[in-house]
Amino acid sequence: MSDTEIVYKERPGKPKLWFGVPWALCAVLMIWSFWDYWTEHHEVPLDAVAVLLPLFFGIASIPGLVSLSKRRYNAITLTSRTLRVGRDTLPVAGLTLHPPATSRGPRLLGGGYDVPAGMEAVELGGRRGEHYLVATMNPQAFVAALTRVIAEA
């Protein structure tokens, strides 16, 4: 196995889906809401459009922004030497699947604040007694790949 070969990769979130569907629904809602006014007056109230369009699209963007956040902070790339989760990179040689019992809580890798909905946490230990959490969509596959890489390290 080469040093740069990716053993396991996970990219949660579907930004195209979670931006596209709400924005399409928002566009349909805007057209539907102004259609009656257009048919009666043959004009569109630009002041209402200027207020409602950014408001509706801003609210419709929330699911897409959540999806982008999951993609940024919970993306996992495991090679034979490193485990990268979001913005954190750890050497595999110092990891263990048996975290130590510490008085402090574990640190979530990646930079997020909590394990997102739809994901599960896998606990890891470090060489100096660190305690980590990794949010993953498929914990069994991640643990199997990490076990294999740790055994070969």
PDB file of C-alpha atoms in Angstrom:
ATOM      1  CA  MET A   1       0.000   0.000   0.000  1.00  0.00           C
ATOM      2  CA  SER A   2       1.505   3.357  -1.018  1.00  0.00           C
ATOM      3  CA  ASP A   3       1.659   6.342   1.325  1.00  0.00           C
ATOM      4  CA  THR A   4      -0.783   8.427  -0.699  1.00  0.00           C
ATOM      5  CA  GLU A   5      -3.298   5.674  -1.428  1.00  0.00           C
ATOM      6  CA  ILE A   6      -6.677   6.531   0.043  1.00  0.00           C
ATOM      7  CA  VAL A   7      -7.918   3.622   2.147  1.00  0.00           C
ATOM      8  CA  TYR A   8     -11.233   5.178   3.199  1.00  0.00           C
ATOM      9  CA  LYS A   9     -13.003   8.336   2.095  1.00  0.00           C
ATOM     10  CA  GLU A  10     -16.282   9.827   3.213  1.00  0.00           C
ATOM     11  CA  ARG A  11     -17.846  13.079   2.028  1.00  0.00           C
ATOM     12  CA  PRO A  12     -21.131  13.673   3.866  1.00  0.00           C
ATOM     13  CA  GLY A  13     -23.706  16.184   2.778  1.00  0.00           C
ATOM     14  CA  LYS A  14     -25.314  16.736  -0.605  1.00  0.00           C
ATOM     15  CA  PRO A  15     -25.091  20.495  -1.284  1.00  0.00           C
ATOM     16  CA  LYS A  16     -26.481  20.313  -4.839  1.00  0.00           C
ATOM     17  CA  LEU A  17     -29.589  18.523  -3.589  1.00  0.00           C
ATOM     18  CA  TRP A  18     -30.090  20.687  -0.494  1.00  0.00           C
ATOM     19  CA  PHE A  19     -29.615  23.940  -2.389  1.00  0.00           C
ATOM     20  CA  GLY A  20     -31.344  22.893  -5.613  1.00  0.00           C
ATOM     21  CA  VAL A  21     -34.639  21.513  -4.314  1.00  0.00           C
ATOM     22  CA  PRO A  22     -35.430  24.362  -1.862  1.00  0.00           C
ATOM     23  CA  TRP A  23     -34.420  26.989  -4.431  1.00  0.00           C
ATOM     24  CA  ALA A  24     -36.615  25.355  -7.100  1.00  0.00           C
ATOM     25  CA  LEU A  25     -39.533  25.272  -4.652  1.00  0.00           C
ATOM     26  CA  CYS A  26     -38.840  28.894  -3.772  1.00  0.00           C
ATOM     27  CA  ALA A  27     -38.894  29.915  -7.439  1.00  0.00           C
ATOM     28  CA  VAL A  28     -42.190  28.066  -7.960  1.00  0.00           C
ATOM     29  CA  LEU A  29     -43.632  29.769  -4.869  1.00  0.00           C
ATOM     30  CA  MET A  30     -42.560  33.205  -6.102  1.00  0.00           C
ATOM     31  CA  ILE A  31     -44.044  32.641  -9.571  1.00  0.00           C
ATOM     32  CA  TRP A  32     -47.267  31.241  -8.121  1.00  0.00           C
ATOM     33  CA  SER A  33     -47.646  34.073  -5.603  1.00  0.00           C
ATOM     34  CA  PHE A  34     -47.268  36.840  -8.220  1.00  0.00           C
ATOM     35  CA  TRP A  35     -49.161  35.126 -11.028  1.00  0.00           C
ATOM     36  CA  ASP A  36     -52.611  36.380  -9.919  1.00  0.00           C
ATOM     37  CA  TYR A  37     -51.360  39.941  -9.611  1.00  0.00           C
ATOM     38  CA  TRP A  38     -49.761  39.720 -13.054  1.00  0.00           C
ATOM     39  CA  THR A  39     -52.954  38.406 -14.672  1.00  0.00           C
ATOM     40  CA  GLU A  40     -55.074  41.212 -13.160  1.00  0.00           C
ATOM     41  CA  HIS A  41     -52.734  44.209 -13.441  1.00  0.00           C
ATOM     42  CA  HIS A  42     -50.216  43.128 -16.132  1.00  0.00           C
ATOM     43  CA  GLU A  43     -47.336  44.214 -13.942  1.00  0.00           C
ATOM     44  CA  VAL A  44     -45.355  42.804 -11.049  1.00  0.00           C
ATOM     45  CA  PRO A  45     -44.930  44.819  -7.810  1.00  0.00           C
ATOM     46  CA  LEU A  46     -41.157  45.230  -7.815  1.00  0.00           C
ATOM     47  CA  ASP A  47     -41.075  46.446  -4.214  1.00  0.00           C
ATOM     48  CA  ALA A  48     -42.644  43.168  -3.038  1.00  0.00           C
ATOM     49  CA  VAL A  49     -40.298  41.137  -5.234  1.00  0.00           C
ATOM     50  CA  ALA A  50     -37.285  43.072  -3.902  1.00  0.00           C
ATOM     51  CA  VAL A  51     -38.289  42.220  -0.336  1.00  0.00           C
ATOM     52  CA  LEU A  52     -39.621  38.677  -0.717  1.00  0.00           C
ATOM     53  CA  LEU A  53     -37.056  37.260  -3.164  1.00  0.00           C
ATOM     54  CA  PRO A  54     -33.997  37.622  -0.872  1.00  0.00           C
ATOM     55  CA  LEU A  55     -36.079  36.600   2.138  1.00  0.00           C
ATOM     56  CA  PHE A  56     -37.413  33.403   0.553  1.00  0.00           C
ATOM     57  CA  PHE A  57     -34.080  32.440  -1.008  1.00  0.00           C
ATOM     58  CA  GLY A  58     -32.238  33.182   2.242  1.00  0.00           C
ATOM     59  CA  ILE A  59     -34.538  30.896   4.199  1.00  0.00           C
ATOM     60  CA  ALA A  60     -34.403  28.261   1.436  1.00  0.00           C
ATOM     61  CA  SER A  61     -30.570  28.315   1.624  1.00  0.00           C
ATOM     62  CA  ILE A  62     -30.421  27.039   5.214  1.00  0.00           C
ATOM     63  CA  PRO A  63     -30.544  23.294   4.337  1.00  0.00           C
ATOM     64  CA  GLY A  64     -27.811  23.779   1.732  1.00  0.00           C
ATOM     65  CA  LEU A  65     -25.598  25.664   4.169  1.00  0.00           C
ATOM     66  CA  VAL A  66     -25.999  22.865   6.722  1.00  0.00           C
ATOM     67  CA  SER A  67     -25.013  20.359   4.031  1.00  0.00           C
ATOM     68  CA  LEU A  68     -21.936  22.426   3.113  1.00  0.00           C
ATOM     69  CA  SER A  69     -20.980  22.560   6.784  1.00  0.00           C
ATOM     70  CA  LYS A  70     -21.170  18.765   7.063  1.00  0.00           C
ATOM     71  CA  ARG A  71     -19.034  18.455   3.929  1.00  0.00           C
ATOM     72  CA  ARG A  72     -16.424  20.883   5.317  1.00  0.00           C
ATOM     73  CA  TYR A  73     -16.156  19.714   8.913  1.00  0.00           C
ATOM     74  CA  ASN A  74     -16.918  15.987   8.665  1.00  0.00           C
ATOM     75  CA  ALA A  75     -15.160  14.861   5.483  1.00  0.00           C
ATOM     76  CA  ILE A  76     -12.899  11.873   6.261  1.00  0.00           C
ATOM     77  CA  THR A  77      -9.814  10.843   4.290  1.00  0.00           C
ATOM     78  CA  LEU A  78      -7.777   7.913   5.629  1.00  0.00           C
ATOM     79  CA  THR A  79      -4.427   6.969   4.078  1.00  0.00           C
ATOM     80  CA  SER A  80      -1.816   4.554   5.331  1.00  0.00           C
ATOM     81  CA  ARG A  81      -0.118   7.387   7.236  1.00  0.00           C
ATOM     82  CA  THR A  82      -2.733   9.998   8.114  1.00  0.00           C
ATOM     83  CA  LEU A  83      -6.324  10.424   9.191  1.00  0.00           C
ATOM     84  CA  ARG A  84      -7.805  13.711   8.011  1.00  0.00           C
ATOM     85  CA  VAL A  85     -11.177  14.764   9.410  1.00  0.00           C
ATOM     86  CA  GLY A  86     -12.320  18.215   8.309  1.00  0.00           C
ATOM     87  CA  ARG A  87      -9.447  20.533   9.140  1.00  0.00           C
ATOM     88  CA  ASP A  88      -7.668  18.150  11.548  1.00  0.00           C
ATOM     89  CA  THR A  89      -4.934  15.747  10.441  1.00  0.00           C
ATOM     90  CA  LEU A  90      -3.505  13.064  12.737  1.00  0.00           C
ATOM     91  CA  PRO A  91      -0.799  10.468  12.133  1.00  0.00           C
ATOM     92  CA  VAL A  92      -2.250   6.943  12.111  1.00  0.00           C
ATOM     93  CA  ALA A  93       0.760   5.584  14.005  1.00  0.00           C
ATOM     94  CA  GLY A  94      -0.387   7.304  17.201  1.00  0.00           C
ATOM     95  CA  LEU A  95      -4.037   6.235  17.101  1.00  0.00           C
ATOM     96  CA  THR A  96      -5.789   3.459  18.963  1.00  0.00           C
ATOM     97  CA  LEU A  97      -9.362   2.220  18.893  1.00  0.00           C
ATOM     98  CA  HIS A  98      -9.371   2.009  22.700  1.00  0.00           C
ATOM     99  CA  PRO A  99      -9.678   5.569  24.044  1.00  0.00           C
ATOM    100  CA  PRO A 100      -8.359   6.284  27.524  1.00  0.00           C
ATOM    101  CA  ALA A 101     -10.652   7.068  30.425  1.00  0.00           C
ATOM    102  CA  THR A 102     -10.019  10.760  31.042  1.00  0.00           C
ATOM    103  CA  SER A 103     -11.674  13.372  33.181  1.00  0.00           C
ATOM    104  CA  ARG A 104     -12.018  15.654  30.152  1.00  0.00           C
ATOM    105  CA  GLY A 105     -14.516  14.902  27.432  1.00  0.00           C
ATOM    106  CA  PRO A 106     -13.377  13.817  23.994  1.00  0.00           C
ATOM    107  CA  ARG A 107     -12.507  16.346  21.293  1.00  0.00           C
ATOM    108  CA  LEU A 108     -14.568  16.158  18.103  1.00  0.00           C
ATOM    109  CA  LEU A 109     -12.216  16.093  15.130  1.00  0.00           C
ATOM    110  CA  GLY A 110     -12.928  18.276  12.133  1.00  0.00           C
ATOM    111  CA  GLY A 111     -13.819  21.573  13.752  1.00  0.00           C
ATOM    112  CA  GLY A 112     -17.552  21.122  14.271  1.00  0.00           C
ATOM    113  CA  TYR A 113     -19.330  21.600  17.565  1.00  0.00           C
ATOM    114  CA  ASP A 114     -21.267  18.350  17.770  1.00  0.00           C
ATOM    115  CA  VAL A 115     -21.970  15.150  15.857  1.00  0.00           C
ATOM    116  CA  PRO A 116     -24.464  16.104  13.120  1.00  0.00           C
ATOM    117  CA  ALA A 117     -27.838  14.441  12.762  1.00  0.00           C
ATOM    118  CA  GLY A 118     -27.628  11.279  10.683  1.00  0.00           C
ATOM    119  CA  MET A 119     -24.026  10.576  11.696  1.00  0.00           C
ATOM    120  CA  GLU A 120     -22.551   8.442  14.474  1.00  0.00           C
ATOM    121  CA  ALA A 121     -19.480   9.052  16.628  1.00  0.00           C
ATOM    122  CA  VAL A 122     -16.488   6.725  16.720  1.00  0.00           C
ATOM    123  CA  GLU A 123     -14.159   7.109  19.710  1.00  0.00           C
ATOM    124  CA  LEU A 124     -10.383   7.027  19.226  1.00  0.00           C
ATOM    125  CA  GLY A 125      -7.412   7.394  21.511  1.00  0.00           C
ATOM    126  CA  GLY A 126      -4.081   9.110  20.907  1.00  0.00           C
ATOM    127  CA  ARG A 127      -0.548   8.201  21.835  1.00  0.00           C
ATOM    128  CA  ARG A 128      -0.371  10.760  24.673  1.00  0.00           C
ATOM    129  CA  GLY A 129      -3.724   9.912  26.220  1.00  0.00           C
ATOM    130  CA  GLU A 130      -5.867  12.095  23.948  1.00  0.00           C
ATOM    131  CA  HIS A 131      -9.509  11.199  23.462  1.00  0.00           C
ATOM    132  CA  TYR A 132     -11.074  11.920  20.038  1.00  0.00           C
ATOM    133  CA  LEU A 133     -14.469  11.585  18.390  1.00  0.00           C
ATOM    134  CA  VAL A 134     -14.949  11.176  14.640  1.00  0.00           C
ATOM    135  CA  ALA A 135     -18.412  11.773  13.156  1.00  0.00           C
ATOM    136  CA  THR A 136     -19.048   9.249  10.386  1.00  0.00           C
ATOM    137  CA  MET A 137     -21.927   8.085   8.208  1.00  0.00           C
ATOM    138  CA  ASN A 138     -20.735   4.458   8.173  1.00  0.00           C
ATOM    139  CA  PRO A 139     -18.985   3.625  11.470  1.00  0.00           C
ATOM    140  CA  GLN A 140     -18.484  -0.082  10.681  1.00  0.00           C
ATOM    141  CA  ALA A 141     -16.651   0.597   7.402  1.00  0.00           C
ATOM    142  CA  PHE A 142     -14.577   3.387   8.978  1.00  0.00           C
ATOM    143  CA  VAL A 143     -13.527   1.259  11.967  1.00  0.00           C
ATOM    144  CA  ALA A 144     -12.689  -1.688   9.677  1.00  0.00           C
ATOM    145  CA  ALA A 145     -10.484   0.498   7.444  1.00  0.00           C
ATOM    146  CA  LEU A 146      -8.819   2.183  10.429  1.00  0.00           C
ATOM    147  CA  THR A 147      -8.184  -1.188  12.103  1.00  0.00           C
ATOM    148  CA  ARG A 148      -6.526  -2.458   8.944  1.00  0.00           C
ATOM    149  CA  VAL A 149      -4.344   0.664   8.607  1.00  0.00           C
ATOM    150  CA  ILE A 150      -3.333   0.660  12.310  1.00  0.00           C
ATOM    151  CA  ALA A 151      -2.351  -3.020  12.065  1.00  0.00           C
ATOM    152  CA  GLU A 152      -0.126  -2.287   9.065  1.00  0.00           C
ATOM    153  CA  ALA A 153       1.476   0.812  10.643  1.00  0.00           C
TER     154      ALA A 153
END
